[in-house]
Short mmCIF file of C-alpha atoms in Angstrom, two decimals:
data_model
loop_
_atom_site.label_atom_id
_atom_site.label_comp_id
_atom_site.label_asym_id
_atom_site.label_seq_id
_atom_site.Cartn_x
_atom_site.Cartn_y
_atom_site.Cartn_z
CA MET A 1 11.60 19.90 -1.62
CA ASN A 2 12.00 20.14 -5.38
CA VAL A 3 9.31 18.22 -7.26
CA ILE A 4 10.47 16.70 -10.55
CA ASN A 5 7.95 15.46 -13.10
CA PRO A 6 9.33 11.96 -13.88
CA ALA A 7 7.76 11.96 -17.34
CA THR A 8 9.81 14.98 -18.44
CA GLY A 9 12.62 15.40 -15.92
CA ASN A 10 11.55 19.02 -15.40
CA GLN A 11 11.15 20.68 -12.01
CA ILE A 12 7.53 21.66 -11.56
CA GLU A 13 7.34 22.94 -7.98
CA THR A 14 9.37 23.78 -4.88
CA TYR A 15 8.17 23.45 -1.29
CA GLU A 16 9.85 24.71 1.86
CA ASP A 17 11.01 22.01 4.27
CA GLU A 18 9.73 22.13 7.80
CA ASP A 19 12.00 21.40 10.75
CA ILE A 20 11.67 19.58 14.04
CA THR A 21 10.71 22.80 15.83
CA GLU A 22 7.68 23.19 13.59
CA ALA A 23 6.93 19.50 14.04
CA LYS A 24 6.90 19.87 17.82
CA ALA A 25 4.49 22.80 17.49
CA ALA A 26 2.26 20.59 15.35
CA LEU A 27 2.29 18.01 18.14
CA ASP A 28 1.04 20.66 20.56
CA THR A 29 -1.82 21.39 18.18
CA ALA A 30 -2.58 17.68 17.74
CA THR A 31 -2.59 17.08 21.50
CA ASP A 32 -5.01 19.93 22.07
CA ALA A 33 -7.24 18.70 19.25
CA PHE A 34 -7.34 15.15 20.64
CA ASP A 35 -8.85 16.28 23.94
CA SER A 36 -12.05 17.35 22.23
CA TRP A 37 -11.97 15.07 19.16
CA ARG A 38 -11.97 11.87 21.22
CA THR A 39 -15.23 12.87 22.92
CA ARG A 40 -17.01 13.86 19.73
CA PRO A 41 -19.85 11.43 19.04
CA LEU A 42 -18.81 8.67 16.68
CA ARG A 43 -21.75 9.40 14.42
CA GLU A 44 -20.44 12.93 13.88
CA ARG A 45 -16.98 11.61 13.02
CA GLU A 46 -18.60 9.24 10.52
CA GLU A 47 -20.53 12.12 8.95
CA LEU A 48 -17.34 14.14 8.54
CA LEU A 49 -15.69 11.18 6.85
CA SER A 50 -18.65 10.94 4.49
CA ASP A 51 -18.01 14.61 3.63
CA VAL A 52 -14.39 13.69 2.85
CA ALA A 53 -15.67 11.06 0.42
CA ASP A 54 -17.84 13.67 -1.28
CA ILE A 55 -14.88 16.02 -1.73
CA LEU A 56 -12.79 13.23 -3.22
CA GLY A 57 -15.54 12.51 -5.72
CA GLU A 58 -15.96 16.16 -6.65
CA ARG A 59 -12.23 16.82 -7.07
CA LYS A 60 -11.20 13.50 -8.59
CA GLN A 61 -9.66 14.97 -11.74
CA LYS A 62 -7.71 17.61 -9.82
CA TYR A 63 -6.13 15.16 -7.41
CA ALA A 64 -5.47 12.56 -10.10
CA GLU A 65 -3.55 15.10 -12.16
CA LEU A 66 -1.55 16.08 -9.08
CA MET A 67 -0.50 12.46 -8.49
CA THR A 68 0.41 12.01 -12.12
CA ARG A 69 2.57 15.13 -12.21
CA GLU A 70 4.39 14.31 -9.00
CA MET A 71 5.08 10.57 -9.35
CA GLY A 72 4.10 9.59 -12.89
CA LYS A 73 1.08 7.36 -12.29
CA PRO A 74 -1.01 7.01 -15.49
CA ILE A 75 -3.98 9.35 -15.19
CA SER A 76 -6.60 6.60 -15.53
CA GLN A 77 -4.98 4.73 -12.62
CA ALA A 78 -4.69 7.96 -10.61
CA LYS A 79 -8.42 8.58 -10.98
CA ALA A 80 -9.09 5.00 -9.92
CA GLU A 81 -6.96 5.63 -6.83
CA VAL A 82 -9.05 8.65 -5.85
CA GLU A 83 -12.21 6.60 -6.40
CA LYS A 84 -10.84 3.86 -4.16
CA CYS A 85 -10.15 6.40 -1.42
CA GLU A 86 -13.72 7.62 -1.76
CA TRP A 87 -14.96 4.03 -1.38
CA LEU A 88 -12.77 3.54 1.69
CA CYS A 89 -14.14 6.66 3.37
CA ASN A 90 -17.72 5.68 2.64
CA HIS A 91 -17.02 2.19 3.99
CA TYR A 92 -15.86 3.46 7.37
CA ALA A 93 -18.50 6.17 7.45
CA GLU A 94 -21.06 3.37 7.25
CA HIS A 95 -19.44 0.66 9.36
CA ALA A 96 -17.20 2.31 11.99
CA ASP A 97 -19.95 2.27 14.59
CA ALA A 98 -20.35 -1.49 14.20
CA TYR A 99 -16.58 -2.08 14.18
CA LEU A 100 -16.16 -0.05 17.39
CA ALA A 101 -19.28 -1.12 19.25
CA ASP A 102 -18.82 -2.31 22.82
CA GLU A 103 -18.39 -6.08 23.02
CA TYR A 104 -20.09 -7.77 25.97
CA HIS A 105 -18.72 -10.89 27.67
CA PRO A 106 -20.15 -13.62 29.91
CA SER A 107 -20.13 -12.45 33.53
CA PRO A 108 -21.50 -13.36 36.97
CA ALA A 109 -25.11 -12.59 37.79
CA GLY A 110 -25.63 -8.94 38.61
CA SER A 111 -22.53 -7.74 36.74
CA ALA A 112 -21.83 -6.39 33.26
CA VAL A 113 -18.48 -6.92 31.52
CA LYS A 114 -17.52 -5.45 28.20
CA THR A 115 -14.62 -4.38 25.99
CA SER A 116 -14.71 -0.75 24.92
CA TYR A 117 -12.59 0.58 22.06
CA GLU A 118 -11.06 3.94 22.96
CA PRO A 119 -8.56 6.04 20.95
CA LEU A 120 -4.89 6.29 21.89
CA GLY A 121 -4.02 9.83 20.81
CA THR A 122 -1.64 11.11 18.14
CA VAL A 123 -0.69 8.55 15.47
CA LEU A 124 2.38 9.27 13.33
CA ALA A 125 2.13 7.97 9.75
CA VAL A 126 5.18 7.64 7.49
CA MET A 127 3.87 7.01 4.01
CA PRO A 128 5.35 6.22 0.55
CA TRP A 129 5.01 7.84 -2.85
CA ASN A 130 3.71 4.91 -4.93
CA PHE A 131 0.05 5.29 -3.94
CA PRO A 132 0.23 8.81 -2.52
CA PHE A 133 -3.48 9.12 -1.72
CA TRP A 134 -4.54 5.52 -1.03
CA GLN A 135 -1.76 4.76 1.46
CA VAL A 136 -2.61 7.87 3.47
CA PHE A 137 -6.37 7.38 3.50
CA ARG A 138 -5.86 3.74 4.43
CA PHE A 139 -4.56 4.94 7.79
CA ALA A 140 -6.43 8.22 8.17
CA ALA A 141 -9.99 7.10 7.49
CA PRO A 142 -10.16 4.39 10.19
CA TYR A 143 -7.78 5.87 12.77
CA LEU A 144 -9.30 9.36 12.80
CA THR A 145 -12.80 7.95 12.86
CA ALA A 146 -11.82 5.87 15.90
CA GLY A 147 -11.05 9.15 17.67
CA ASN A 148 -7.29 9.43 17.15
CA VAL A 149 -5.55 12.40 15.56
CA GLY A 150 -2.95 12.04 12.80
CA ILE A 151 0.42 13.47 11.80
CA LEU A 152 1.51 12.62 8.25
CA LYS A 153 5.14 12.52 7.15
CA HIS A 154 4.76 11.81 3.44
CA ALA A 155 7.45 10.94 0.88
CA SER A 156 9.55 13.90 -0.21
CA ASN A 157 8.66 13.60 -3.91
CA VAL A 158 4.89 14.00 -3.33
CA PRO A 159 4.59 17.07 -1.06
CA GLY A 160 1.73 18.46 -3.12
CA CYS A 161 -0.27 15.32 -2.43
CA ALA A 162 0.50 15.60 1.29
CA LEU A 163 -0.80 19.15 1.47
CA ALA A 164 -3.82 18.34 -0.72
CA ILE A 165 -4.90 15.59 1.69
CA GLU A 166 -4.62 17.99 4.62
CA GLU A 167 -6.75 20.42 2.59
CA ILE A 168 -9.41 17.75 2.07
CA PHE A 169 -9.85 17.10 5.78
CA ARG A 170 -9.88 20.82 6.53
CA ASP A 171 -12.46 21.54 3.84
CA ALA A 172 -14.61 18.68 5.09
CA GLY A 173 -14.87 20.43 8.45
CA TYR A 174 -12.38 18.52 10.60
CA PRO A 175 -11.18 20.61 13.57
CA GLU A 176 -7.71 22.13 13.43
CA GLY A 177 -5.04 19.64 14.46
CA VAL A 178 -6.98 16.45 13.83
CA PHE A 179 -5.02 15.80 10.63
CA GLN A 180 -1.73 17.55 9.78
CA SER A 181 0.81 17.05 7.00
CA LEU A 182 4.42 17.91 7.81
CA LEU A 183 6.99 18.38 5.04
CA LEU A 184 9.80 16.88 7.07
CA PRO A 185 13.02 15.15 6.07
CA SER A 186 13.26 11.48 7.01
CA SER A 187 15.94 12.33 9.54
CA SER A 188 13.29 13.99 11.74
CA VAL A 189 11.11 10.91 12.12
CA GLU A 190 13.06 9.35 15.00
CA ASP A 191 12.85 12.51 17.12
CA LEU A 192 9.16 12.85 16.38
CA LEU A 193 8.40 9.23 17.25
CA ALA A 194 10.36 9.51 20.51
CA ASP A 195 8.17 12.40 21.68
CA ASP A 196 5.79 11.37 24.47
CA ARG A 197 2.88 13.02 22.68
CA VAL A 198 3.08 10.51 19.82
CA LYS A 199 1.29 7.38 21.01
CA ALA A 200 1.63 5.07 17.99
CA ALA A 201 3.07 4.91 14.49
CA THR A 202 2.33 3.27 11.17
CA LEU A 203 4.69 2.97 8.22
CA THR A 204 4.42 1.69 4.70
CA GLY A 205 7.84 1.47 3.12
CA SER A 206 11.14 -0.35 2.95
CA GLY A 207 12.52 -2.93 5.35
CA PRO A 208 15.28 -0.64 6.70
CA ALA A 209 12.75 2.14 7.32
CA GLY A 210 10.45 -0.31 9.08
CA ARG A 211 13.22 -1.58 11.31
CA ALA A 212 14.17 1.95 12.28
CA ILE A 213 10.56 2.78 13.20
CA ALA A 214 10.11 -0.48 15.10
CA SER A 215 13.37 0.03 17.02
CA THR A 216 12.53 3.55 18.16
CA ALA A 217 8.92 2.66 18.93
CA GLY A 218 10.02 -0.40 20.89
CA GLU A 219 12.42 1.65 22.96
CA HIS A 220 9.51 3.91 23.92
CA LEU A 221 6.88 1.13 24.17
CA LYS A 222 4.69 2.43 21.37
CA LYS A 223 2.38 0.38 19.17
CA THR A 224 3.30 0.13 15.47
CA VAL A 225 1.85 -1.29 12.29
CA LEU A 226 4.33 -1.93 9.46
CA GLU A 227 3.57 -2.75 5.84
CA LEU A 228 6.91 -3.35 4.17
CA GLY A 229 8.16 -4.82 0.91
CA GLY A 230 6.95 -7.81 -1.03
CA SER A 231 8.06 -10.27 -3.68
CA ASP A 232 4.71 -11.84 -4.35
CA PRO A 233 4.57 -15.22 -6.11
CA PHE A 234 2.12 -15.63 -8.98
CA VAL A 235 1.67 -19.39 -9.22
CA VAL A 236 0.27 -20.82 -12.47
CA LEU A 237 -0.62 -24.51 -12.18
CA ASP A 238 -1.13 -27.07 -14.93
CA ASP A 239 -4.94 -26.73 -14.91
CA ALA A 240 -5.04 -22.91 -14.96
CA ASP A 241 -7.02 -20.77 -17.39
CA LEU A 242 -3.94 -19.51 -19.24
CA ASP A 243 -5.62 -16.62 -21.01
CA ALA A 244 -6.98 -15.23 -17.74
CA ALA A 245 -3.73 -15.89 -15.88
CA ALA A 246 -1.58 -14.16 -18.52
CA GLU A 247 -3.90 -11.16 -18.88
CA THR A 248 -4.26 -10.66 -15.13
CA GLY A 249 -0.59 -11.41 -14.54
CA ALA A 250 0.50 -8.69 -16.94
CA TRP A 251 -1.66 -6.18 -15.10
CA ALA A 252 -0.58 -7.46 -11.67
CA ARG A 253 3.06 -6.88 -12.58
CA ASN A 254 2.78 -3.60 -14.52
CA GLN A 255 0.02 -1.63 -12.80
CA ASN A 256 1.39 1.62 -11.36
CA GLY A 257 4.57 1.09 -13.36
CA GLY A 258 5.21 -2.08 -11.37
CA GLN A 259 5.78 0.06 -8.29
CA SER A 260 3.64 -1.82 -5.81
CA CYS A 261 4.48 -3.98 -2.81
CA ILE A 262 1.72 -6.43 -3.78
CA ALA A 263 2.55 -6.63 -7.47
CA GLY A 264 2.94 -10.14 -8.88
CA LYS A 265 6.72 -10.27 -9.12
CA ARG A 266 7.77 -13.93 -9.30
CA PHE A 267 5.83 -15.98 -11.86
CA ILE A 268 6.07 -19.66 -10.90
CA VAL A 269 4.79 -21.79 -13.77
CA HIS A 270 4.10 -25.53 -13.97
CA ASP A 271 6.28 -27.31 -16.53
CA ALA A 272 3.30 -28.80 -18.38
CA ILE A 273 2.02 -25.38 -19.49
CA TYR A 274 5.18 -23.28 -19.18
CA ASP A 275 5.92 -22.73 -22.87
CA GLU A 276 2.34 -21.87 -23.73
CA PHE A 277 2.00 -19.52 -20.76
CA ILE A 278 5.25 -17.66 -21.36
CA ASP A 279 4.23 -16.96 -24.96
CA ARG A 280 0.92 -15.52 -23.80
CA LEU A 281 2.57 -13.51 -21.02
CA ILE A 282 5.03 -11.97 -23.50
CA ASP A 283 2.15 -11.02 -25.79
CA GLU A 284 0.26 -9.40 -22.90
CA PHE A 285 3.31 -7.44 -21.72
CA ASP A 286 4.15 -6.36 -25.25
CA ALA A 287 0.62 -5.08 -25.83
CA LEU A 288 0.83 -2.58 -22.95
CA THR A 289 1.13 1.06 -23.97
CA VAL A 290 4.08 2.91 -22.44
CA GLY A 291 3.84 6.66 -22.72
CA ASP A 292 2.67 10.02 -21.46
CA PRO A 293 0.97 9.39 -18.10
CA MET A 294 -1.49 12.20 -18.81
CA ASP A 295 -2.83 10.21 -21.79
CA GLU A 296 -5.90 8.14 -20.89
CA ASP A 297 -4.67 5.31 -23.15
CA THR A 298 -1.34 4.90 -21.33
CA ASP A 299 -0.93 1.67 -19.36
CA VAL A 300 2.61 2.20 -18.05
CA GLY A 301 4.05 5.60 -17.24
CA PRO A 302 7.52 6.56 -16.02
CA GLN A 303 9.17 5.30 -12.88
CA ALA A 304 8.61 7.75 -10.05
CA ARG A 305 12.19 9.05 -10.04
CA ALA A 306 15.18 8.72 -12.33
CA ASP A 307 17.34 7.23 -9.57
CA LEU A 308 14.74 4.54 -8.93
CA MET A 309 14.78 3.58 -12.60
CA GLU A 310 18.58 3.41 -12.53
CA GLU A 311 18.50 1.16 -9.47
CA LEU A 312 15.96 -1.12 -11.15
CA HIS A 313 18.10 -1.40 -14.27
CA GLU A 314 21.15 -2.25 -12.18
CA GLN A 315 19.19 -5.14 -10.67
CA VAL A 316 18.17 -6.35 -14.14
CA THR A 317 21.74 -6.03 -15.46
CA GLU A 318 23.20 -7.95 -12.53
CA SER A 319 20.60 -10.68 -12.99
CA VAL A 320 21.37 -10.99 -16.72
CA ASP A 321 25.09 -11.08 -15.99
CA ALA A 322 24.35 -13.94 -13.56
CA GLY A 323 22.57 -15.91 -16.30
CA ALA A 324 18.98 -14.65 -16.60
CA THR A 325 17.49 -14.39 -20.10
CA VAL A 326 15.71 -11.24 -21.27
CA GLU A 327 12.54 -12.28 -23.14
CA LEU A 328 11.22 -8.73 -23.46
CA GLY A 329 12.40 -5.23 -22.53
CA GLY A 330 15.41 -4.98 -20.28
CA GLU A 331 16.69 -1.50 -21.21
CA PRO A 332 15.55 2.02 -20.29
CA LEU A 333 13.61 3.60 -23.13
CA ASP A 334 15.50 6.08 -25.28
CA ARG A 335 13.23 9.02 -24.59
CA GLU A 336 12.76 11.92 -22.23
CA GLY A 337 11.77 10.88 -18.72
CA ALA A 338 12.36 7.89 -16.44
CA PHE A 339 10.68 5.26 -18.62
CA TYR A 340 11.41 1.55 -18.22
CA PRO A 341 9.53 -0.93 -20.41
CA PRO A 342 7.57 -4.00 -19.28
CA THR A 343 10.30 -6.62 -18.94
CA ILE A 344 10.29 -10.41 -18.63
CA LEU A 345 13.25 -12.43 -17.34
CA THR A 346 13.45 -16.23 -17.55
CA ASP A 347 16.15 -18.73 -16.47
CA VAL A 348 16.53 -16.61 -13.35
CA PRO A 349 19.48 -17.93 -11.26
CA GLU A 350 19.05 -18.43 -7.55
CA GLY A 351 20.41 -15.55 -5.49
CA CYS A 352 20.58 -12.92 -8.25
CA PRO A 353 18.68 -9.64 -7.68
CA ALA A 354 15.69 -10.72 -9.76
CA ASP A 355 15.37 -13.79 -7.55
CA ALA A 356 16.32 -12.59 -4.07
CA GLU A 357 15.45 -8.88 -4.02
CA GLU A 358 12.30 -6.85 -4.53
CA LEU A 359 12.26 -5.36 -8.04
CA PHE A 360 10.15 -2.24 -7.70
CA GLY A 361 9.28 -1.73 -11.34
CA PRO A 362 7.75 -3.48 -14.37
CA VAL A 363 10.04 -6.54 -14.35
CA ALA A 364 8.72 -10.10 -14.03
CA SER A 365 10.91 -13.03 -12.99
CA VAL A 366 9.57 -16.29 -14.45
CA TYR A 367 10.40 -19.78 -13.14
CA ARG A 368 9.66 -23.25 -14.50
CA VAL A 369 8.73 -25.82 -11.81
CA ALA A 370 8.12 -29.54 -12.14
CA ASP A 371 4.96 -29.89 -10.07
CA GLU A 372 2.65 -28.44 -7.44
CA GLU A 373 5.02 -29.24 -4.57
CA ASP A 374 7.92 -27.47 -6.27
CA ALA A 375 5.67 -24.49 -6.99
CA ILE A 376 4.83 -24.04 -3.31
CA THR A 377 8.47 -24.48 -2.30
CA LYS A 378 9.52 -21.76 -4.73
CA ALA A 379 6.66 -19.48 -3.69
CA ASN A 380 7.90 -19.64 -0.09
CA ASP A 381 11.56 -19.21 -1.06
CA THR A 382 11.64 -15.54 -0.14
CA GLU A 383 12.19 -13.40 2.93
CA PHE A 384 8.94 -11.58 2.14
CA GLY A 385 5.38 -12.65 2.92
CA LEU A 386 2.92 -10.01 1.80
CA GLY A 387 0.66 -11.57 -0.84
CA ALA A 388 0.40 -14.45 -3.29
CA SER A 389 -1.77 -15.45 -6.22
CA ILE A 390 -2.61 -19.03 -7.29
CA TRP A 391 -4.14 -19.96 -10.64
CA THR A 392 -6.06 -23.23 -11.05
CA GLU A 393 -9.45 -24.28 -12.42
CA ASP A 394 -9.89 -26.49 -9.33
CA ARG A 395 -11.15 -24.15 -6.59
CA GLU A 396 -10.73 -26.79 -3.87
CA ARG A 397 -7.12 -27.33 -4.93
CA GLY A 398 -6.52 -23.60 -4.89
CA GLU A 399 -8.00 -23.13 -1.43
CA ARG A 400 -5.97 -26.06 -0.08
CA LEU A 401 -2.76 -24.51 -1.37
CA THR A 402 -3.55 -21.10 0.17
CA HIS A 403 -2.74 -22.63 3.55
CA GLU A 404 0.68 -23.78 2.34
CA ILE A 405 1.94 -20.34 1.28
CA ASP A 406 3.51 -18.07 3.88
CA ALA A 407 1.82 -14.73 3.18
CA GLY A 408 -0.58 -12.29 4.75
CA CYS A 409 -3.09 -12.74 1.94
CA VAL A 410 -3.51 -15.32 -0.82
CA TYR A 411 -5.87 -14.94 -3.77
CA VAL A 412 -7.04 -17.76 -6.04
CA ASN A 413 -7.65 -16.82 -9.68
CA GLN A 414 -7.31 -13.13 -8.82
CA LEU A 415 -4.50 -10.62 -8.41
CA VAL A 416 -3.52 -9.53 -4.91
CA LYS A 417 -5.26 -6.31 -3.90
CA SER A 418 -6.25 -4.34 -0.84
CA ASP A 419 -9.95 -3.93 -0.13
CA PRO A 420 -11.62 -1.93 2.68
CA ARG A 421 -13.76 -4.95 3.59
CA VAL A 422 -10.90 -7.36 4.40
CA PRO A 423 -7.75 -7.13 6.55
CA PHE A 424 -4.49 -6.36 4.78
CA GLY A 425 -0.90 -6.92 5.89
CA GLY A 426 2.06 -9.28 5.76
CA VAL A 427 4.29 -11.72 7.62
CA LYS A 428 8.05 -12.32 7.73
CA GLU A 429 10.00 -9.34 6.30
CA SER A 430 6.79 -7.82 4.94
CA GLY A 431 5.87 -6.44 8.35
CA TYR A 432 3.18 -6.96 10.96
CA GLY A 433 -0.20 -5.66 12.01
CA ARG A 434 -3.22 -5.26 9.79
CA GLU A 435 -4.95 -2.41 8.03
CA LEU A 436 -8.54 -2.09 6.77
CA SER A 437 -11.75 -3.84 7.81
CA GLU A 438 -12.69 -4.26 11.48
CA ILE A 439 -9.21 -5.40 12.48
CA GLY A 440 -7.63 -2.33 10.93
CA ILE A 441 -9.69 0.24 12.78
CA GLN A 442 -9.02 -1.61 16.04
CA GLU A 443 -5.21 -1.57 15.70
CA PHE A 444 -4.75 1.82 17.37
CA VAL A 445 -7.28 1.74 20.18
CA ASN A 446 -7.22 0.82 23.82
CA ARG A 447 -9.25 -2.38 24.12
CA LYS A 448 -10.45 -1.45 27.57
CA THR A 449 -12.07 -4.06 29.79
CA ILE A 450 -14.92 -2.55 31.83
CA TRP A 451 -16.43 -4.52 34.69
CA VAL A 452 -19.48 -3.12 36.48
CA GLU A 453 -20.72 -4.99 39.56
#
């Protein structure tokens, strides 16, 4: 695996691929580890996770710089990602015992009936490059604390992050085999998932990758959680606070270089305030600093790989050829590295890439709608259903409309985000299952009914 710094185009590191033989040996190690890990007192597993949080806090700068070098995330956002992982670990270190406590049920006199939450075994995680620490800890913190063991197959452009995360768990005192990172090609995933020793799988990634995982897992009757793509609507109604909506909308679309499943991608704006809002949105986009991701003042760094930037630009070009208007940006920057500027498209025709596909970069598609009803219709006019954001000064109106949007999470007067305290996941082509909170830690357990007479 050759790691290319997307800000410079230079190769910075090379890692040796592992093969399926090494992966099978890792499964042996994981299986052995599970036998003792599952019986370790939950309080001890929580304490180890707290130690992981401490290491993340102590090494924040080191791991942030690693992310920035490998996939181009601005350093300030990379540090925030490490901090969020630390928060996540502390959350489950504090609350896992409550989330996994036995649940008692009504029963006949003289009997006791409860549900007990017991681990399944080895969980395979196939994770993406866009949030190379957060996505991994989002599965590892709850699932390992529940008593499972984990095998990570990370994206091929962030192998250093994969090995660093394994190092963190090892340094925190986790037993050998409880968490392992494998530098495998994607072609090995199907064989790994088919192995009887893998009991469940989770994937964050593209629709085709999710279907492949779901198909193989279904054939072998294994539980899966899938978090796939998104084309989140950002609905701005006629009574919205336009300054707040434009400022937050610019960040929702451009954070992490726009490379986020839950980024605000389709801006659906009420006709009564459309012209005023689009002017403010252009100003907010234009004010963002594009530059060296190692600079603390940079808002938007490079795209994670040159080929991803090229694919994004093809989608923009096809949309413009179909009739979309470029209000800002729209061309790769003439500089070293895979830099694409914050871009705004209006007059977006139905069915063009900017309308029908997920644009995984800093490109906003903006639509003018006549009224609230049209706004909801357009928000739901997508195969995806991950998140949505609604902007209105009337909180009751906003809450009412949350029930009319087909998405796994809807935020009113806030950007869509994942938070350890609340469940996260999508519907439709955005996947199934939930991560985080109590529901997340209970996804990969045996909800065992125990009846004692």
